[in-house]
mmCIF file of C-alpha atoms in Angstrom:
data_model
loop_
_atom_site.group_PDB
_atom_site.id
_atom_site.type_symbol
_atom_site.label_atom_id
_atom_site.label_comp_id
_atom_site.label_asym_id
_atom_site.label_seq_id
_atom_site.Cartn_x
_atom_site.Cartn_y
_atom_site.Cartn_z
ATOM 1 C CA MET A 96 7.236 -17.983 -104.526
ATOM 2 C CA SER A 97 4.431 -19.481 -106.822
ATOM 3 C CA VAL A 98 1.026 -17.750 -106.792
ATOM 4 C CA ARG A 99 -1.251 -20.032 -104.999
ATOM 5 C CA TRP A 100 -4.662 -18.213 -105.603
ATOM 6 C CA THR A 101 -5.922 -15.168 -107.334
ATOM 7 C CA TYR A 102 -8.577 -12.562 -106.524
ATOM 8 C CA LEU A 103 -10.244 -9.875 -108.567
ATOM 9 C CA PHE A 104 -11.463 -6.820 -106.622
ATOM 10 C CA LEU A 105 -13.794 -4.195 -107.977
ATOM 11 C CA ASP A 106 -12.918 -0.905 -106.334
ATOM 12 C CA ARG A 107 -15.894 1.496 -105.778
ATOM 13 C CA PRO A 108 -16.253 4.649 -103.733
ATOM 14 C CA GLY A 109 -18.788 5.172 -100.944
ATOM 15 C CA ALA A 110 -22.268 3.846 -101.450
ATOM 16 C CA ALA A 111 -21.513 2.609 -104.853
ATOM 17 C CA ALA A 112 -19.749 -0.303 -103.356
ATOM 18 C CA ASP A 113 -23.002 -1.651 -101.887
ATOM 19 C CA ARG A 114 -24.651 -1.368 -105.293
ATOM 20 C CA ALA A 115 -21.841 -2.953 -107.045
ATOM 21 C CA GLY A 116 -21.760 -5.821 -104.503
ATOM 22 C CA ALA A 117 -25.550 -6.457 -104.922
ATOM 23 C CA PHE A 118 -25.240 -6.467 -108.767
ATOM 24 C CA TRP A 119 -22.238 -8.674 -109.082
ATOM 25 C CA ALA A 120 -23.566 -11.152 -106.591
ATOM 26 C CA ALA A 121 -26.814 -11.413 -108.507
ATOM 27 C CA VAL A 122 -25.144 -12.019 -111.921
ATOM 28 C CA THR A 123 -22.518 -14.430 -110.697
ATOM 29 C CA GLY A 124 -24.825 -16.515 -108.640
ATOM 30 C CA THR A 125 -23.014 -15.788 -105.385
ATOM 31 C CA ARG A 126 -23.727 -14.028 -102.030
ATOM 32 C CA LEU A 127 -21.778 -11.259 -100.314
ATOM 33 C CA SER A 128 -19.546 -12.281 -97.408
ATOM 34 C CA GLY A 129 -19.390 -10.356 -94.248
ATOM 35 C CA PRO A 130 -17.065 -7.311 -94.248
ATOM 36 C CA SER A 131 -13.312 -7.760 -93.621
ATOM 37 C CA GLY A 132 -10.328 -5.361 -93.536
ATOM 38 C CA GLU A 133 -9.230 -2.693 -91.014
ATOM 39 C CA HIS A 134 -12.311 -0.589 -91.859
ATOM 40 C CA GLY A 135 -14.635 -3.240 -93.104
ATOM 41 C CA GLU A 136 -13.868 -2.154 -96.641
ATOM 42 C CA PHE A 137 -13.808 -5.610 -98.285
ATOM 43 C CA VAL A 138 -16.500 -8.098 -99.039
ATOM 44 C CA THR A 139 -16.109 -11.256 -101.301
ATOM 45 C CA LEU A 140 -18.538 -12.883 -103.672
ATOM 46 C CA ALA A 141 -18.946 -16.244 -101.815
ATOM 47 C CA VAL A 142 -20.536 -19.525 -102.892
ATOM 48 C CA ASP A 143 -21.084 -22.638 -100.787
ATOM 49 C CA GLY A 144 -18.580 -25.321 -101.399
ATOM 50 C CA ALA A 145 -16.023 -23.114 -103.111
ATOM 51 C CA ASP A 146 -13.377 -20.425 -102.327
ATOM 52 C CA ALA A 147 -14.065 -16.871 -103.295
ATOM 53 C CA CYS A 148 -12.016 -15.295 -106.056
ATOM 54 C CA ALA A 149 -13.628 -11.931 -106.534
ATOM 55 C CA GLY A 150 -14.954 -9.151 -104.333
ATOM 56 C CA VAL A 151 -15.641 -5.489 -103.811
ATOM 57 C CA GLN A 152 -13.562 -2.858 -102.001
ATOM 58 C CA ARG A 153 -15.160 0.203 -100.654
ATOM 59 C CA LEU A 154 -12.863 3.214 -101.379
ATOM 60 C CA GLY A 155 -12.318 6.124 -98.955
ATOM 61 C CA SER A 156 -11.426 8.318 -101.977
ATOM 62 C CA GLY A 157 -10.947 8.002 -105.698
ATOM 63 C CA GLU A 158 -13.125 6.982 -108.603
ATOM 64 C CA GLY A 159 -12.441 3.216 -108.367
ATOM 65 C CA GLY A 160 -11.416 0.574 -110.881
ATOM 66 C CA VAL A 161 -10.137 -2.895 -110.492
ATOM 67 C CA HIS A 162 -7.107 -4.334 -108.713
ATOM 68 C CA LEU A 163 -5.631 -7.892 -108.428
ATOM 69 C CA ASP A 164 -4.708 -9.806 -105.336
ATOM 70 C CA LEU A 165 -2.029 -12.521 -105.723
ATOM 71 C CA SER A 166 -1.823 -15.050 -102.870
ATOM 72 C CA VAL A 167 1.743 -16.339 -102.280
ATOM 73 C CA ASP A 168 3.684 -18.416 -99.764
ATOM 74 C CA ASP A 169 6.660 -16.017 -99.514
ATOM 75 C CA ILE A 170 5.505 -12.390 -99.653
ATOM 76 C CA PRO A 171 8.856 -10.709 -99.047
ATOM 77 C CA GLU A 172 10.504 -12.657 -101.848
ATOM 78 C CA PHE A 173 7.686 -12.040 -104.231
ATOM 79 C CA VAL A 174 7.686 -8.289 -103.512
ATOM 80 C CA ALA A 175 11.440 -8.262 -104.032
ATOM 81 C CA GLN A 176 11.136 -10.055 -107.347
ATOM 82 C CA ALA A 177 8.329 -7.596 -108.381
ATOM 83 C CA ARG A 178 10.583 -4.697 -107.530
ATOM 84 C CA ARG A 179 13.478 -6.146 -109.401
ATOM 85 C CA LEU A 180 11.205 -6.353 -112.487
ATOM 86 C CA GLY A 181 10.122 -2.632 -112.174
ATOM 87 C CA ALA A 182 7.323 -2.595 -109.723
ATOM 88 C CA ALA A 183 7.007 0.008 -106.996
ATOM 89 C CA THR A 184 5.787 -0.411 -103.368
ATOM 90 C CA VAL A 185 2.651 1.669 -102.694
ATOM 91 C CA ALA A 186 2.065 0.626 -99.092
ATOM 92 C CA GLU A 187 3.191 -2.093 -96.728
ATOM 93 C CA HIS A 188 0.714 -3.521 -94.211
ATOM 94 C CA ASP A 189 0.853 -6.208 -91.565
ATOM 95 C CA GLY A 190 1.315 -9.350 -93.619
ATOM 96 C CA TRP A 191 0.568 -7.860 -97.121
ATOM 97 C CA THR A 192 1.907 -5.374 -99.552
ATOM 98 C CA VAL A 193 0.386 -3.039 -102.109
ATOM 99 C CA LEU A 194 2.370 -2.740 -105.370
ATOM 100 C CA ARG A 195 2.144 -0.890 -108.579
ATOM 101 C CA SER A 196 3.260 -2.371 -111.962
ATOM 102 C CA PRO A 197 5.620 -0.442 -114.328
ATOM 103 C CA ALA A 198 2.777 0.949 -116.268
ATOM 104 C CA GLY A 199 0.835 1.853 -112.998
ATOM 105 C CA GLN A 200 -1.541 -1.085 -112.416
ATOM 106 C CA VAL A 201 -2.235 -1.630 -108.621
ATOM 107 C CA PHE A 202 -1.989 -5.172 -107.258
ATOM 108 C CA CYS A 203 -1.486 -6.778 -103.801
ATOM 109 C CA ALA A 204 0.661 -9.550 -102.589
ATOM 110 C CA ILE A 205 -1.279 -11.398 -99.859
ATOM 111 C CA PRO A 206 -1.009 -14.485 -97.806
ATOM 112 C CA TRP A 207 -2.364 -17.795 -99.051
ATOM 113 C CA HIS A 208 -4.978 -19.219 -96.655
ATOM 114 C CA GLY A 209 -5.363 -22.671 -98.403
ATOM 115 C CA GLU A 210 -7.827 -21.574 -101.114
ATOM 116 C CA SER A 211 -8.130 -24.217 -103.766
ATOM 117 C CA ALA A 212 -11.780 -24.693 -104.794
ATOM 118 C CA ARG A 213 -12.693 -22.560 -107.866
ATOM 119 C CA PRO A 214 -16.348 -21.336 -107.882
ATOM 120 C CA PRO A 215 -18.570 -23.024 -110.420
ATOM 121 C CA VAL A 216 -20.010 -21.565 -113.618
ATOM 122 C CA ALA A 217 -23.181 -19.748 -112.872
ATOM 123 C CA HIS A 218 -25.924 -18.815 -115.380
ATOM 124 C CA GLY A 219 -23.686 -19.993 -118.293
ATOM 125 C CA SER A 220 -20.807 -17.572 -117.455
ATOM 126 C CA ARG A 221 -17.784 -17.071 -115.159
ATOM 127 C CA LEU A 222 -16.055 -13.964 -113.925
ATOM 128 C CA ASP A 223 -12.548 -15.096 -114.767
ATOM 129 C CA GLN A 224 -10.430 -12.426 -116.289
ATOM 130 C CA VAL A 225 -8.925 -8.993 -115.601
ATOM 131 C CA CYS A 226 -8.100 -7.046 -118.732
ATOM 132 C CA LEU A 227 -5.335 -4.381 -118.327
ATOM 133 C CA ASP A 228 -5.788 -1.512 -120.747
ATOM 134 C CA ILE A 229 -2.278 -0.316 -121.478
ATOM 135 C CA PRO A 230 -1.077 2.737 -123.498
ATOM 136 C CA PRO A 231 1.177 1.897 -126.473
ATOM 137 C CA SER A 232 4.253 3.417 -124.831
ATOM 138 C CA ARG A 233 4.087 1.011 -121.836
ATOM 139 C CA TYR A 234 2.728 -2.035 -123.531
ATOM 140 C CA ASP A 235 5.904 -4.025 -124.078
ATOM 141 C CA GLU A 236 7.227 -3.126 -120.729
ATOM 142 C CA GLU A 237 4.075 -4.377 -118.986
ATOM 143 C CA VAL A 238 3.970 -7.674 -121.002
ATOM 144 C CA ALA A 239 7.587 -8.270 -119.969
ATOM 145 C CA PHE A 240 6.829 -7.482 -116.348
ATOM 146 C CA TRP A 241 3.911 -9.825 -115.979
ATOM 147 C CA SER A 242 5.633 -12.641 -117.949
ATOM 148 C CA GLY A 243 8.626 -12.328 -115.692
ATOM 149 C CA LEU A 244 6.649 -12.144 -112.479
ATOM 150 C CA LEU A 245 4.586 -15.166 -113.288
ATOM 151 C CA PRO A 246 7.057 -17.475 -115.069
ATOM 152 C CA ASP A 247 4.971 -20.676 -114.488
ATOM 153 C CA TRP A 248 1.946 -18.978 -116.159
ATOM 154 C CA ASP A 249 1.359 -19.352 -119.988
ATOM 155 C CA ALA A 250 2.029 -15.960 -121.409
ATOM 156 C CA ALA A 251 1.388 -15.794 -125.066
ATOM 157 C CA PRO A 252 -0.006 -13.494 -127.945
ATOM 158 C CA GLY A 253 -3.705 -13.393 -128.100
ATOM 159 C CA SER A 254 -6.185 -13.768 -130.914
ATOM 160 C CA LEU A 255 -5.652 -10.221 -131.972
ATOM 161 C CA PRO A 256 -2.326 -8.314 -132.304
ATOM 162 C CA GLU A 257 -3.244 -5.906 -129.485
ATOM 163 C CA PHE A 258 -3.794 -8.768 -126.927
ATOM 164 C CA HIS A 259 -1.509 -10.753 -124.826
ATOM 165 C CA VAL A 260 -2.914 -13.516 -122.596
ATOM 166 C CA VAL A 261 -1.318 -14.460 -119.315
ATOM 167 C CA ARG A 262 -3.064 -17.714 -118.349
ATOM 168 C CA PRO A 263 -2.450 -19.284 -114.897
ATOM 169 C CA PRO A 264 -1.932 -22.936 -114.161
ATOM 170 C CA ALA A 265 -4.933 -25.206 -113.847
ATOM 171 C CA GLY A 266 -7.023 -24.520 -110.906
ATOM 172 C CA LEU A 267 -6.314 -20.765 -110.418
ATOM 173 C CA PRO A 268 -9.457 -18.770 -111.047
ATOM 174 C CA VAL A 269 -8.410 -15.503 -112.582
ATOM 175 C CA ARG A 270 -6.326 -14.916 -115.608
ATOM 176 C CA PHE A 271 -4.930 -11.741 -117.179
ATOM 177 C CA LEU A 272 -5.474 -10.189 -120.663
ATOM 178 C CA LEU A 273 -3.142 -7.271 -121.528
ATOM 179 C CA GLN A 274 -4.578 -5.021 -124.137
ATOM 180 C CA ARG A 275 -2.702 -2.441 -126.080
ATOM 181 C CA ILE A 276 -5.097 0.593 -126.429
ATOM 182 C CA GLU A 277 -4.679 3.211 -129.110
ATOM 183 C CA ASP A 278 -4.322 6.446 -126.998
ATOM 184 C CA GLU A 279 -1.817 7.503 -124.336
ATOM 185 C CA ARG A 280 -3.646 7.645 -121.150
ATOM 186 C CA PRO A 281 -3.109 6.069 -117.739
ATOM 187 C CA VAL A 282 -3.319 2.250 -117.470
ATOM 188 C CA SER A 283 -6.767 0.921 -116.204
ATOM 189 C CA ALA A 284 -8.304 -2.415 -115.849
ATOM 190 C CA HIS A 285 -11.760 -3.910 -116.215
ATOM 191 C CA PRO A 286 -13.258 -7.445 -115.540
ATOM 192 C CA ASP A 287 -14.263 -9.822 -118.212
ATOM 193 C CA LEU A 288 -16.740 -12.813 -118.064
ATOM 194 C CA ALA A 289 -16.399 -15.953 -120.104
ATOM 195 C CA CYS A 290 -19.848 -16.649 -121.565
ATOM 196 C CA ALA A 291 -21.297 -19.604 -123.317
ATOM 197 C CA ASP A 292 -23.944 -17.343 -124.918
ATOM 198 C CA VAL A 293 -23.082 -13.602 -124.896
ATOM 199 C CA ALA A 294 -26.561 -12.519 -125.903
ATOM 200 C CA ALA A 295 -28.223 -14.506 -123.176
ATOM 201 C CA THR A 296 -25.790 -13.313 -120.532
ATOM 202 C CA ARG A 297 -26.297 -9.760 -121.695
ATOM 203 C CA ALA A 298 -30.015 -10.021 -121.304
ATOM 204 C CA ARG A 299 -29.647 -11.352 -117.692
ATOM 205 C CA HIS A 300 -27.254 -8.519 -116.846
ATOM 206 C CA GLU A 301 -29.624 -5.880 -118.231
ATOM 207 C CA GLU A 302 -32.348 -7.404 -115.969
ATOM 208 C CA HIS A 303 -30.181 -6.452 -113.090
ATOM 209 C CA GLY A 304 -29.513 -2.966 -114.174
ATOM 210 C CA ALA A 305 -26.526 -3.131 -116.609
ATOM 211 C CA VAL A 306 -26.479 -1.302 -119.891
ATOM 212 C CA PRO A 307 -24.713 -2.216 -123.144
ATOM 213 C CA VAL A 308 -22.014 0.168 -124.395
ATOM 214 C CA ALA A 309 -20.685 -1.370 -127.601
ATOM 215 C CA GLY A 310 -20.454 -4.705 -129.461
ATOM 216 C CA PHE A 311 -17.437 -6.021 -131.092
ATOM 217 C CA GLY A 312 -18.302 -9.489 -132.553
ATOM 218 C CA ARG A 313 -16.967 -11.838 -130.030
ATOM 219 C CA TRP A 314 -17.427 -9.479 -127.049
ATOM 220 C CA THR A 315 -19.885 -6.898 -125.763
ATOM 221 C CA VAL A 316 -18.821 -3.966 -123.601
ATOM 222 C CA MET A 317 -21.244 -3.324 -120.708
ATOM 223 C CA ARG A 318 -21.662 -0.794 -117.866
ATOM 224 C CA ASP A 319 -22.724 -1.973 -114.393
ATOM 225 C CA PRO A 320 -25.247 -0.028 -112.345
ATOM 226 C CA THR A 321 -22.435 1.943 -110.657
ATOM 227 C CA GLY A 322 -20.730 2.981 -113.863
ATOM 228 C CA GLY A 323 -18.055 0.359 -113.987
ATOM 229 C CA VAL A 324 -17.189 -0.978 -117.507
ATOM 230 C CA TYR A 325 -16.701 -4.715 -118.094
ATOM 231 C CA CYS A 326 -16.966 -7.200 -121.046
ATOM 232 C CA LEU A 327 -18.966 -10.310 -121.914
ATOM 233 C CA THR A 328 -16.660 -12.410 -124.047
ATOM 234 C CA GLY A 329 -17.457 -15.496 -126.151
ATOM 235 C CA ARG A 330 -15.299 -18.040 -124.309
ATOM 236 C CA ASP A 331 -15.823 -21.316 -122.769
ATOM 237 C CA PRO A 332 -16.578 -20.626 -119.058
ATOM 238 C CA GLU A 333 -14.859 -23.913 -117.934
ATOM 239 C CA THR A 334 -11.566 -23.421 -119.727
ATOM 240 C CA GLY A 335 -11.444 -19.735 -120.502
ATOM 241 C CA LEU A 336 -10.576 -20.329 -124.101
ATOM 242 C CA PRO A 337 -12.431 -19.068 -127.213
ATOM 243 C CA ALA A 338 -15.461 -21.172 -127.962
ATOM 244 C CA GLY A 339 -14.462 -24.163 -130.026
ATOM 245 C CA ARG A 340 -10.718 -24.135 -129.353
ATOM 246 C CA PRO A 341 -9.338 -27.345 -127.690
ATOM 247 C CA VAL A 342 -7.660 -27.088 -124.369
ATOM 248 C CA ALA A 343 -4.338 -28.652 -125.500
#
């Protein structure tokens, strides 16, 4: 039942999906794959010699956001375990299932197709993290859910009391950061990049149409050309750890 690969998908409505794809391909040093899915709604950020771990979904309705795909060997057992821990089934498709965490974060259980080669660092940064923004009343429940669903991952408090990091085994490309926000609003998610130099990465992203929103010392909040919020964080792009922290 182990997770064998992870995907981060940016969900964007209508024509915004094309703009989002172009931006994220440019800043991550990738190219857009051909469309896939029943309605051609998915594209991935592809790079030669590696397996994709991020992409864009074109939505038929809704404002968009971020969702996670977890590739597993035994989808029925994984779904059953997620439900035992408090998840709800949103939709069942042929060979894959859409789920919702106890706090409301959408994620998918999908087949593993042998992905194993993590994309390289590009332009001094790596798109490697999904941050779940969780209201205080649901935070402890959500931490317990992800820690229980991913028992072979390293789940531990983060550098600040409002953070909890869920770090995958070596080789998997996307990790989770659970953040307790201050207000009671629906759970949401945004992507984070690990940056060797946040200022240099910010300048590059601005060249491609992103705009800064706020700065918080070790990270900068940005908005992509389609309005999606994301963060540039001061972490080692290879390890995902804060700059200067040893791997062990």
